[in-house]
PDB file of C-alpha atoms in Angstrom:
ATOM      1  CA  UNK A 800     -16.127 -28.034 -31.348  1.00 52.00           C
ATOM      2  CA  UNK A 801     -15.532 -31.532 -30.914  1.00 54.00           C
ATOM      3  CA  UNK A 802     -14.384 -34.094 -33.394  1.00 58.00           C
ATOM      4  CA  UNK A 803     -16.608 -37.133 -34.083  1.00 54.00           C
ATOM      5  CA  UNK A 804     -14.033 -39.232 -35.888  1.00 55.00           C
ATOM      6  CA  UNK A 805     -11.482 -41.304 -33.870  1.00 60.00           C
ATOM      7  CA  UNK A 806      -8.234 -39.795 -35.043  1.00 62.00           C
ATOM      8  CA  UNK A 807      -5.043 -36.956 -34.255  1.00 70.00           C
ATOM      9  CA  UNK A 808      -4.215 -36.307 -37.456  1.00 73.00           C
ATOM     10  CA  UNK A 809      -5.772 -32.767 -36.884  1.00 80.00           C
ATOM     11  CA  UNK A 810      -7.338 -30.929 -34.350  1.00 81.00           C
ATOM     12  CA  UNK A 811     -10.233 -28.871 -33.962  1.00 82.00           C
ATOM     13  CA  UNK A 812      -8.352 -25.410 -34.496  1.00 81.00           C
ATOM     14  CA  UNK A 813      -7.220 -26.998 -37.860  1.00 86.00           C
ATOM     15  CA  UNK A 814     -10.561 -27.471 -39.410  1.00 90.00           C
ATOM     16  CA  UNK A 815     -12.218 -24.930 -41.498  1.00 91.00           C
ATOM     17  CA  UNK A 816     -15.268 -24.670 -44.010  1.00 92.00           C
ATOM     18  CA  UNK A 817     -13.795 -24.488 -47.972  1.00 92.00           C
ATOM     19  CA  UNK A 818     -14.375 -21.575 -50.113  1.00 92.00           C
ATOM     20  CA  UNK A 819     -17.031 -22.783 -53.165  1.00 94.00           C
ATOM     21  CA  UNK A 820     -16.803 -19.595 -54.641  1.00 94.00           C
ATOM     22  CA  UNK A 821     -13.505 -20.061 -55.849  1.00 95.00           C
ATOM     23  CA  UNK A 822     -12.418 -19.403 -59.264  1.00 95.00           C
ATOM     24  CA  UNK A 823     -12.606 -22.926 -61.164  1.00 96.00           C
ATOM     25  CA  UNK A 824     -12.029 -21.998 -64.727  1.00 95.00           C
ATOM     26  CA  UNK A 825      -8.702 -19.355 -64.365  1.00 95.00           C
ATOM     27  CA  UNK A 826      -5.642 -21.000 -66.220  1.00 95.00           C
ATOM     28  CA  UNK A 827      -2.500 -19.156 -66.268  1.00 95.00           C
ATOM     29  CA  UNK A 828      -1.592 -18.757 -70.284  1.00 95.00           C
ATOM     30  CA  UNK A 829       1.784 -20.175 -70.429  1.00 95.00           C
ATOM     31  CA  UNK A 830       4.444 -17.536 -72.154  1.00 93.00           C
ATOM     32  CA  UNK A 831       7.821 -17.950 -71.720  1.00 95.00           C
ATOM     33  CA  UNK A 832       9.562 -21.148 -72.297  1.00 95.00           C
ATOM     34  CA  UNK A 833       9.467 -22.122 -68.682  1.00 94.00           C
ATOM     35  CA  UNK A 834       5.873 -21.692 -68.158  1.00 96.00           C
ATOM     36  CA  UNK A 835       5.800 -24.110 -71.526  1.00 96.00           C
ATOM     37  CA  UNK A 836       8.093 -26.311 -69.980  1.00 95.00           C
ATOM     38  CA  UNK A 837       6.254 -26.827 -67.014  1.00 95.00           C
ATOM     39  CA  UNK A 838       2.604 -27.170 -68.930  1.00 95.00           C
ATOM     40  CA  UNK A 839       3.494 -29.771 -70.876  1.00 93.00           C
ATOM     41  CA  UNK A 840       5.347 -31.776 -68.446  1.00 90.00           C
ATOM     42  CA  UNK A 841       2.114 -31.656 -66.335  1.00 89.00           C
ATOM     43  CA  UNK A 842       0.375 -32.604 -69.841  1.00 86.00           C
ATOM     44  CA  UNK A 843       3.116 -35.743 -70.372  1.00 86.00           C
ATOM     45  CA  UNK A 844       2.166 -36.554 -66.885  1.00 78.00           C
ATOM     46  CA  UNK A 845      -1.399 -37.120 -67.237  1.00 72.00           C
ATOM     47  CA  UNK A 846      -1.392 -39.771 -70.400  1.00 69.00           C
ATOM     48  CA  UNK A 847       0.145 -42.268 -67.897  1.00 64.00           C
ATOM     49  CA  UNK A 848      -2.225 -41.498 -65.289  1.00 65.00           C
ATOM     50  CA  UNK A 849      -5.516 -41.625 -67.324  1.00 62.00           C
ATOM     51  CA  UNK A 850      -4.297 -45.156 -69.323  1.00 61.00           C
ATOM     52  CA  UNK A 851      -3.640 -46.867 -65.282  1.00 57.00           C
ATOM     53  CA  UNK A 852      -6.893 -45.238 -63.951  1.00 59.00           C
ATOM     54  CA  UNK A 853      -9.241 -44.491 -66.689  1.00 60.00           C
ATOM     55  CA  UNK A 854     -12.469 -43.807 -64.838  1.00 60.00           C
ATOM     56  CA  UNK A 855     -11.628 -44.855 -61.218  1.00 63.00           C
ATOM     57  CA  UNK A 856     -11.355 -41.600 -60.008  1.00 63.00           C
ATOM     58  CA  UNK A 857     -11.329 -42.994 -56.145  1.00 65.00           C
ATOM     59  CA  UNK A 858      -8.240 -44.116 -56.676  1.00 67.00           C
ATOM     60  CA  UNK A 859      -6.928 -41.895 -59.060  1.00 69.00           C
ATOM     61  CA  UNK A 860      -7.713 -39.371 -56.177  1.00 74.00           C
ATOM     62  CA  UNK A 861      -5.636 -41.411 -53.688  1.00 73.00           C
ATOM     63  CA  UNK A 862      -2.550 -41.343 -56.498  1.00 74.00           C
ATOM     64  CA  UNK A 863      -3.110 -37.719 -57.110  1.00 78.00           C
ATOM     65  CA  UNK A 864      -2.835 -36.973 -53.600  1.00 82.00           C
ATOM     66  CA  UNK A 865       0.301 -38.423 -52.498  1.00 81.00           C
ATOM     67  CA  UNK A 866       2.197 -36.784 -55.378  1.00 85.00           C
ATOM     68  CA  UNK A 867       0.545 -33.313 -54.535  1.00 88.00           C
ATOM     69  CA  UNK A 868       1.468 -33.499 -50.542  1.00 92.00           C
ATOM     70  CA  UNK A 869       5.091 -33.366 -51.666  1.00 94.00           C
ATOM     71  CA  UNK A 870       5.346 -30.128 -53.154  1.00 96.00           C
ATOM     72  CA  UNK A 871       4.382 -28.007 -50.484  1.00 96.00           C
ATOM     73  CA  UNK A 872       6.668 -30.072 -48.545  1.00 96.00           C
ATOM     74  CA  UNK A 873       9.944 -29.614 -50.065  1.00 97.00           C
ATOM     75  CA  UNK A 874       9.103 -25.813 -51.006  1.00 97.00           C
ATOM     76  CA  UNK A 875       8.755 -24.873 -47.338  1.00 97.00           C
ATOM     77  CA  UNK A 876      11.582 -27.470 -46.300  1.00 97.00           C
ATOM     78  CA  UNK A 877      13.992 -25.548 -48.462  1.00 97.00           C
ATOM     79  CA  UNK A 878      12.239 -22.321 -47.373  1.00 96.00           C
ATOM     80  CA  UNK A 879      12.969 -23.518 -44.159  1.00 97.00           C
ATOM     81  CA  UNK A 880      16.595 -24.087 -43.795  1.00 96.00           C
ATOM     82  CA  UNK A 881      17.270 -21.197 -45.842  1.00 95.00           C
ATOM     83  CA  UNK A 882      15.482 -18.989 -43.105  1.00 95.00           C
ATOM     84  CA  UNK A 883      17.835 -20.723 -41.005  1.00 96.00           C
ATOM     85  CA  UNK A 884      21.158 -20.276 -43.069  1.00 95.00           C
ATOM     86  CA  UNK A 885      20.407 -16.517 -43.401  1.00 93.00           C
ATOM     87  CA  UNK A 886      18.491 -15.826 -40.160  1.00 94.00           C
ATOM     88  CA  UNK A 887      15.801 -13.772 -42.038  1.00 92.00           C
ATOM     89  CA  UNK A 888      12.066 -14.246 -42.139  1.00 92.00           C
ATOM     90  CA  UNK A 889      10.242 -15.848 -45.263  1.00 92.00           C
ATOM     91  CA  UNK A 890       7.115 -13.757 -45.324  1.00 91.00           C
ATOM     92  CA  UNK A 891       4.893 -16.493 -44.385  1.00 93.00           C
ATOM     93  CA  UNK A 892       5.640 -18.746 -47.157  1.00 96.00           C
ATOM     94  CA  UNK A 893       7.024 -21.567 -44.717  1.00 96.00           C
ATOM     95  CA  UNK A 894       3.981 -21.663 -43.089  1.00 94.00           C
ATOM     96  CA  UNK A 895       1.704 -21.138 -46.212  1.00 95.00           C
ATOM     97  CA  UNK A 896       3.603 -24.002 -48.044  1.00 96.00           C
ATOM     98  CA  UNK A 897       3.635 -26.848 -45.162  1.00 95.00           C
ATOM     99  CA  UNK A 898      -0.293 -25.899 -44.872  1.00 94.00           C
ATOM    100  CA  UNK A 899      -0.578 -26.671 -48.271  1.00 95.00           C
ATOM    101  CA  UNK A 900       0.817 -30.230 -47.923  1.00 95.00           C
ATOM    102  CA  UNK A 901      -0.714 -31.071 -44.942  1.00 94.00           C
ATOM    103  CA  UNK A 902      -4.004 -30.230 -47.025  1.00 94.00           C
ATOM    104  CA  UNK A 903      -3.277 -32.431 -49.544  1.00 94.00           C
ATOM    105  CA  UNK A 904      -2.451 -35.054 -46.886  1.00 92.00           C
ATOM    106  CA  UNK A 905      -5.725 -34.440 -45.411  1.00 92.00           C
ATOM    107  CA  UNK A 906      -7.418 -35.145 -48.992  1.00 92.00           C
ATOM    108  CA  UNK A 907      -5.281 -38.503 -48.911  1.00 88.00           C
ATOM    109  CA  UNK A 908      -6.753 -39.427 -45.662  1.00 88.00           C
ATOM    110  CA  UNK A 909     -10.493 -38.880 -46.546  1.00 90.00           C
ATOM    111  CA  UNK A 910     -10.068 -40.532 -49.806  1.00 87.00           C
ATOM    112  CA  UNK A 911      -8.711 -43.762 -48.475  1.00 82.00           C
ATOM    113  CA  UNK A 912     -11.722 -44.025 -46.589  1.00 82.00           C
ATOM    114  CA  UNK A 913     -13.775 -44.067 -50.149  1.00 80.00           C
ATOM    115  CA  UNK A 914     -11.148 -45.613 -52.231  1.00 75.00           C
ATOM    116  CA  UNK A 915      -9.159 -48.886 -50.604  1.00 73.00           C
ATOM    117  CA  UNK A 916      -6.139 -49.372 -53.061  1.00 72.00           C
ATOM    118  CA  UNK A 917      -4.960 -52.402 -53.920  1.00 74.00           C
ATOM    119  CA  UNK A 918      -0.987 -54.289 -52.926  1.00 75.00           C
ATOM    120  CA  UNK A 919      -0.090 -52.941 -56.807  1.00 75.00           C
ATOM    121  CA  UNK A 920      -1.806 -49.389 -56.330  1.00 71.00           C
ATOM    122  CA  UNK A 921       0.386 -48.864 -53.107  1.00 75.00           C
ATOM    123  CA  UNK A 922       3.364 -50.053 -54.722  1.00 80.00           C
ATOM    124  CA  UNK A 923       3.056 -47.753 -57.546  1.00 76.00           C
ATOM    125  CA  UNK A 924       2.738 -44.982 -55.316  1.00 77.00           C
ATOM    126  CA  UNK A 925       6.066 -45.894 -53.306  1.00 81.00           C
ATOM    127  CA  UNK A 926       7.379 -45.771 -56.596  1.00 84.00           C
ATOM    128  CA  UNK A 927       6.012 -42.604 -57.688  1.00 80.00           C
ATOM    129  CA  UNK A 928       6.666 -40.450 -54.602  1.00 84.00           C
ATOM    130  CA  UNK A 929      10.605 -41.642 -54.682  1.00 86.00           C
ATOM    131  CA  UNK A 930      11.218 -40.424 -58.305  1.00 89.00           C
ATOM    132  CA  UNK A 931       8.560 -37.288 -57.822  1.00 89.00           C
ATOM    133  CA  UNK A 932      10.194 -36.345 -54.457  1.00 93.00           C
ATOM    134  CA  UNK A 933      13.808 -36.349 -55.330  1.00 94.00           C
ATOM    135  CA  UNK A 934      12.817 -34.990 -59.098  1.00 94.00           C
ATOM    136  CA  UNK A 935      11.395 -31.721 -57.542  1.00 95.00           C
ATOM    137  CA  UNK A 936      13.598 -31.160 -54.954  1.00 96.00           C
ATOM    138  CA  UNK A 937      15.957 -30.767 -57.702  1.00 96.00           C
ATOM    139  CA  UNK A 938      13.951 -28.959 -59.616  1.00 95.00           C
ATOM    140  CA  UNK A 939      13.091 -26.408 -57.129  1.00 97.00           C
ATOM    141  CA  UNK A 940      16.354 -26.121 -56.389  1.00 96.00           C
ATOM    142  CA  UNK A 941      17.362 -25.251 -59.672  1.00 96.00           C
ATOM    143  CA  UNK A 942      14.406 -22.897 -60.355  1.00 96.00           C
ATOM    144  CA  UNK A 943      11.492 -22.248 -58.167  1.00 96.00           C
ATOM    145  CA  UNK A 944      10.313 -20.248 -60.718  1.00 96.00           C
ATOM    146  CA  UNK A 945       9.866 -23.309 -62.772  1.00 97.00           C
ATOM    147  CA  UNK A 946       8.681 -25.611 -59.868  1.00 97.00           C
ATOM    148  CA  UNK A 947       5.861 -23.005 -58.440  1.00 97.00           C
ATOM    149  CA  UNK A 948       4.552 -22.982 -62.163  1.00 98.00           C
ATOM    150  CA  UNK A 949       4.770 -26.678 -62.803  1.00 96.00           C
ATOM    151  CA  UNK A 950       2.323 -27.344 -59.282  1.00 97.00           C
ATOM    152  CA  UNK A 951       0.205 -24.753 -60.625  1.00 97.00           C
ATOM    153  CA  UNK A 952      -0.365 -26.413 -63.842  1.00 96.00           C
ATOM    154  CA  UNK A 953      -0.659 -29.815 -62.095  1.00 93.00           C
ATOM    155  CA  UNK A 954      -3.499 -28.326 -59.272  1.00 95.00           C
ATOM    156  CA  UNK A 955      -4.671 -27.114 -62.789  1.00 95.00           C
ATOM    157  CA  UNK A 956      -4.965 -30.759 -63.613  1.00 90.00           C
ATOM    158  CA  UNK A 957      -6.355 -32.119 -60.490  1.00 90.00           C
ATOM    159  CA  UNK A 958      -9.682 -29.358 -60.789  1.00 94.00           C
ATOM    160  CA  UNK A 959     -10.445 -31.591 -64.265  1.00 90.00           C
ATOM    161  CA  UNK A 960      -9.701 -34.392 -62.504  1.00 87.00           C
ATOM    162  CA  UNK A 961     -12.437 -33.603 -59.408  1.00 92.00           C
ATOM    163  CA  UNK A 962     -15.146 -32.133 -62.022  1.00 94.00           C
ATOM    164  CA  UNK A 963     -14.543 -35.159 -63.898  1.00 89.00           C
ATOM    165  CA  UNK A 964     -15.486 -37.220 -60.633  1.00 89.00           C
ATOM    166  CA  UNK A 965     -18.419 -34.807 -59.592  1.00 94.00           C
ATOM    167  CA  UNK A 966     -19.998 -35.773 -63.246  1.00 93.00           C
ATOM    168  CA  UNK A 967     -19.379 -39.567 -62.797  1.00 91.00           C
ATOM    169  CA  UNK A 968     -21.308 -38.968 -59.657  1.00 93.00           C
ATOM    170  CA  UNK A 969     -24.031 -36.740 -61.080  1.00 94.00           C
ATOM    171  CA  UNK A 970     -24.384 -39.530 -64.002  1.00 93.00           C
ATOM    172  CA  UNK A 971     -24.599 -42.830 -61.205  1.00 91.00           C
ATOM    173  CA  UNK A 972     -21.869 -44.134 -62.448  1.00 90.00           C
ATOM    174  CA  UNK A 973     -19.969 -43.137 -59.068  1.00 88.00           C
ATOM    175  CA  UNK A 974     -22.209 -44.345 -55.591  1.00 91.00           C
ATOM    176  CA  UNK A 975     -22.668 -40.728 -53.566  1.00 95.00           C
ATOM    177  CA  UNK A 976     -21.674 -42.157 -50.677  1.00 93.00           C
ATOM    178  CA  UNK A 977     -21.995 -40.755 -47.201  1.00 95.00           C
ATOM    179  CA  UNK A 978     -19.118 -38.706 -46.818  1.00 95.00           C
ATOM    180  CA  UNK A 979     -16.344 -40.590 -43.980  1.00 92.00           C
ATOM    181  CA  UNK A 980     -16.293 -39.060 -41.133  1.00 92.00           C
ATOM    182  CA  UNK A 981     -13.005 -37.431 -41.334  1.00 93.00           C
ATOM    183  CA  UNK A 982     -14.077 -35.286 -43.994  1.00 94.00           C
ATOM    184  CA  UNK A 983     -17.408 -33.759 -42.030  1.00 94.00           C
ATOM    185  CA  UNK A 984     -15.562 -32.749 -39.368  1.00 94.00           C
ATOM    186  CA  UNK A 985     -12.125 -31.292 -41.165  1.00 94.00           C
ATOM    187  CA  UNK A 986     -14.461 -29.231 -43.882  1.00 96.00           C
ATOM    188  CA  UNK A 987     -16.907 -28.485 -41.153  1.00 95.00           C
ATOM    189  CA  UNK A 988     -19.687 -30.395 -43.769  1.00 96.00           C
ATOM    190  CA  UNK A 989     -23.124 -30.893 -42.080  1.00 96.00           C
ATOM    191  CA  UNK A 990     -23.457 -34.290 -41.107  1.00 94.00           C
ATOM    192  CA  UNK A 991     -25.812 -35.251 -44.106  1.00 96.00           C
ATOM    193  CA  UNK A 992     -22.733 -34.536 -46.510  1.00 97.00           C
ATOM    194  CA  UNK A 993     -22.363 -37.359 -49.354  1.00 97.00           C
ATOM    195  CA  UNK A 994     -18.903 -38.025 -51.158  1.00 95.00           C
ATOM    196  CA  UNK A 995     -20.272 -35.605 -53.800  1.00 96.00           C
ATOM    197  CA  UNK A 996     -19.841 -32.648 -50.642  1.00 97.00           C
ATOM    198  CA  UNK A 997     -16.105 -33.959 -50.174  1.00 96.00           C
ATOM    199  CA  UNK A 998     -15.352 -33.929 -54.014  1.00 96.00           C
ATOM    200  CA  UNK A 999     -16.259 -29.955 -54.163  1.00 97.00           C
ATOM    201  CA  UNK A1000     -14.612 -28.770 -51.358  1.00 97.00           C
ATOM    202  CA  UNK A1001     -11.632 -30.768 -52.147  1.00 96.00           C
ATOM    203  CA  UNK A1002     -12.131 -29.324 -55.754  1.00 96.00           C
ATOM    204  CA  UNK A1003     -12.119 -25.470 -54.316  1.00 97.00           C
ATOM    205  CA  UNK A1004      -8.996 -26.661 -52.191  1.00 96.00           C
ATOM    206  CA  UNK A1005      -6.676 -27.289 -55.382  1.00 95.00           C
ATOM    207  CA  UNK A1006      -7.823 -24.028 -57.026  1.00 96.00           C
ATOM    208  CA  UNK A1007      -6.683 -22.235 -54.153  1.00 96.00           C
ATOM    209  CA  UNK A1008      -3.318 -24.266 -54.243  1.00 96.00           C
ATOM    210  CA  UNK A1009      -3.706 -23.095 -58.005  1.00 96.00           C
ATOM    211  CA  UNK A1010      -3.525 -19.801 -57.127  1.00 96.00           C
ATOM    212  CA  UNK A1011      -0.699 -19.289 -54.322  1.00 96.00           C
ATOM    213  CA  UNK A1012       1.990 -21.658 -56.722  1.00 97.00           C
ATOM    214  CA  UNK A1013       0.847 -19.086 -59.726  1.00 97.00           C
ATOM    215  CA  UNK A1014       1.687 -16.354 -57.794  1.00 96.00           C
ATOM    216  CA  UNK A1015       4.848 -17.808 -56.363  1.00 97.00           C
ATOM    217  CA  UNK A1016       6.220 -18.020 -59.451  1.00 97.00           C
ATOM    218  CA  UNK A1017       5.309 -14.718 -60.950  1.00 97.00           C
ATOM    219  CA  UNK A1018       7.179 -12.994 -58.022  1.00 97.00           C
ATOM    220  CA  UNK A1019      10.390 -15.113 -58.863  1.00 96.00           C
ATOM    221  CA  UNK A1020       9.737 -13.905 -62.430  1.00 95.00           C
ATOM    222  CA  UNK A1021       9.677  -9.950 -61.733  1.00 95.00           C
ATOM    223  CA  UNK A1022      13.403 -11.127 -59.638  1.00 94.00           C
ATOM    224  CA  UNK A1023      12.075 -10.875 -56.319  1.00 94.00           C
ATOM    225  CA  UNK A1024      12.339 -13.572 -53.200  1.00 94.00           C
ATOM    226  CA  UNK A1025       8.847 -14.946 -52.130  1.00 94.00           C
ATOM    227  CA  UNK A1026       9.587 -13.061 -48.553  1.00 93.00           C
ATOM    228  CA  UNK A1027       9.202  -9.995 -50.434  1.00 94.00           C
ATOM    229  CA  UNK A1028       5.450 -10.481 -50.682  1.00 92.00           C
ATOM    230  CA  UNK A1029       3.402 -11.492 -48.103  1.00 89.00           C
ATOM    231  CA  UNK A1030       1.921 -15.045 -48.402  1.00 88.00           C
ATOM    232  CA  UNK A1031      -1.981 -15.977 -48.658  1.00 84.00           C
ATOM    233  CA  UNK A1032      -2.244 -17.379 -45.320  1.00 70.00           C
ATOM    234  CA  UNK A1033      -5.656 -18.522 -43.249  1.00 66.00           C
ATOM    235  CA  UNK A1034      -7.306 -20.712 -46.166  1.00 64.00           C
ATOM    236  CA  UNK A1035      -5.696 -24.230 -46.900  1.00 66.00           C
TER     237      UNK A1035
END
């Protein structure tokens, strides 16, 4: 297939249609006093996030974003030059955990095509993404098992957030634009799509993120390495 849009920020081998059938509604009970840890500093995190935004859930999409792409990021980093320190495979969890921030990267991209931020909005996220980077690179140094749980609780987060958006939308109070370009040919969306299109599969992107930093963290809870089980790979 070709790509329509004029970019190389992927290529055509990269693209792939979302899975809607995904699981929405599963939240991981939190039990011991990391998991509570780690739900209610996603829960702190949110007050901040709804007083700045409140309904503009463009841009609250572009904040979410850039904080989610890091991550994935510093989990396969660290992943990384540990394979390299010990000269052992990780089981697919490099790979698994880069795809996942380049996904999120690839939700930034379409939704600054819907959503132009603002000189303060950019700022803030400089800001943000300096404390939040070096903060969980710490943290996941400390205890994966605690940094796996807290991005599951936070892709938690960002599913409200998107079903919020897909019922401003379904209300009015959102324009269903024609979905950008970008996003028709990444998701594979017919070329009718609307915004409303790039809000679900973006939506069935984070429960899947959901699901692999759950399960991350309940194999460093039964005292196993994340090598020891193979990682979900194929589906962002």
């Amino acid at each position: 297939m070709e790509l329509s849009g004029k970019w190389n920020c992927f290529r055509p081998w990269e693209t792939y249609a979302a899975d809607l059938s995904i699981n929405l509604t599963k939240h991981h009970a939190p039990v011991t006093f990391l998991d509570k840890m780690a739900y209610w500093t996603v829960k702190s995190l949110r007050w901040p996030t709804d007083l700045f935004f409140q309904r503009r859930y463009g841009c609250r999409a572009m904040m979410l974003e850039t904080v989610a792409a890091v991550p994935g990021m510093v989990g396969g980093m660290l992943l990384h030059c540990k394979s390299l320190r010990k000269f052992e495979h990780s089981g697919g969890w490099i790979k698994a955990l880069i795809e996942e921030a380049e996904n999120e990267r690839m939700h930034l991209m379409t939704f600054m095509e819907v959503a132009k931020p603002k000189w303060y909005e950019r700022a803030l996220v400089i800001t943000v993404q300096g404390v939040f980077f070096n903060a969980y690179f710490l943290g996941y140094l400390i205890s994966p098992k605690f940094a796996h749980r807290m991005v599951g609780y936070l892709e938690e987060e960002a599913i409200h957030s998107y079903t919020e958006f897909l019922k401003e939308l379904d209300k009015g109070n959102i324009e269903n634009v024609p979905a950008p370009a970008i996003a028709i040919d990444y998701w594979r969306l017919p070329p009718n799509s609307t915004l409303r299109d790039v809000v679900e599969v973006v939506r069935a992107d984070e429960a899947h993120h959901r699901d692999v930093n759950h399960f991350a963290s309940d194999i460093h809870y039964q005292g196993r390495e994340l090598k020891e089980a193979p990682a979900p790979i194929g589906y962002h």
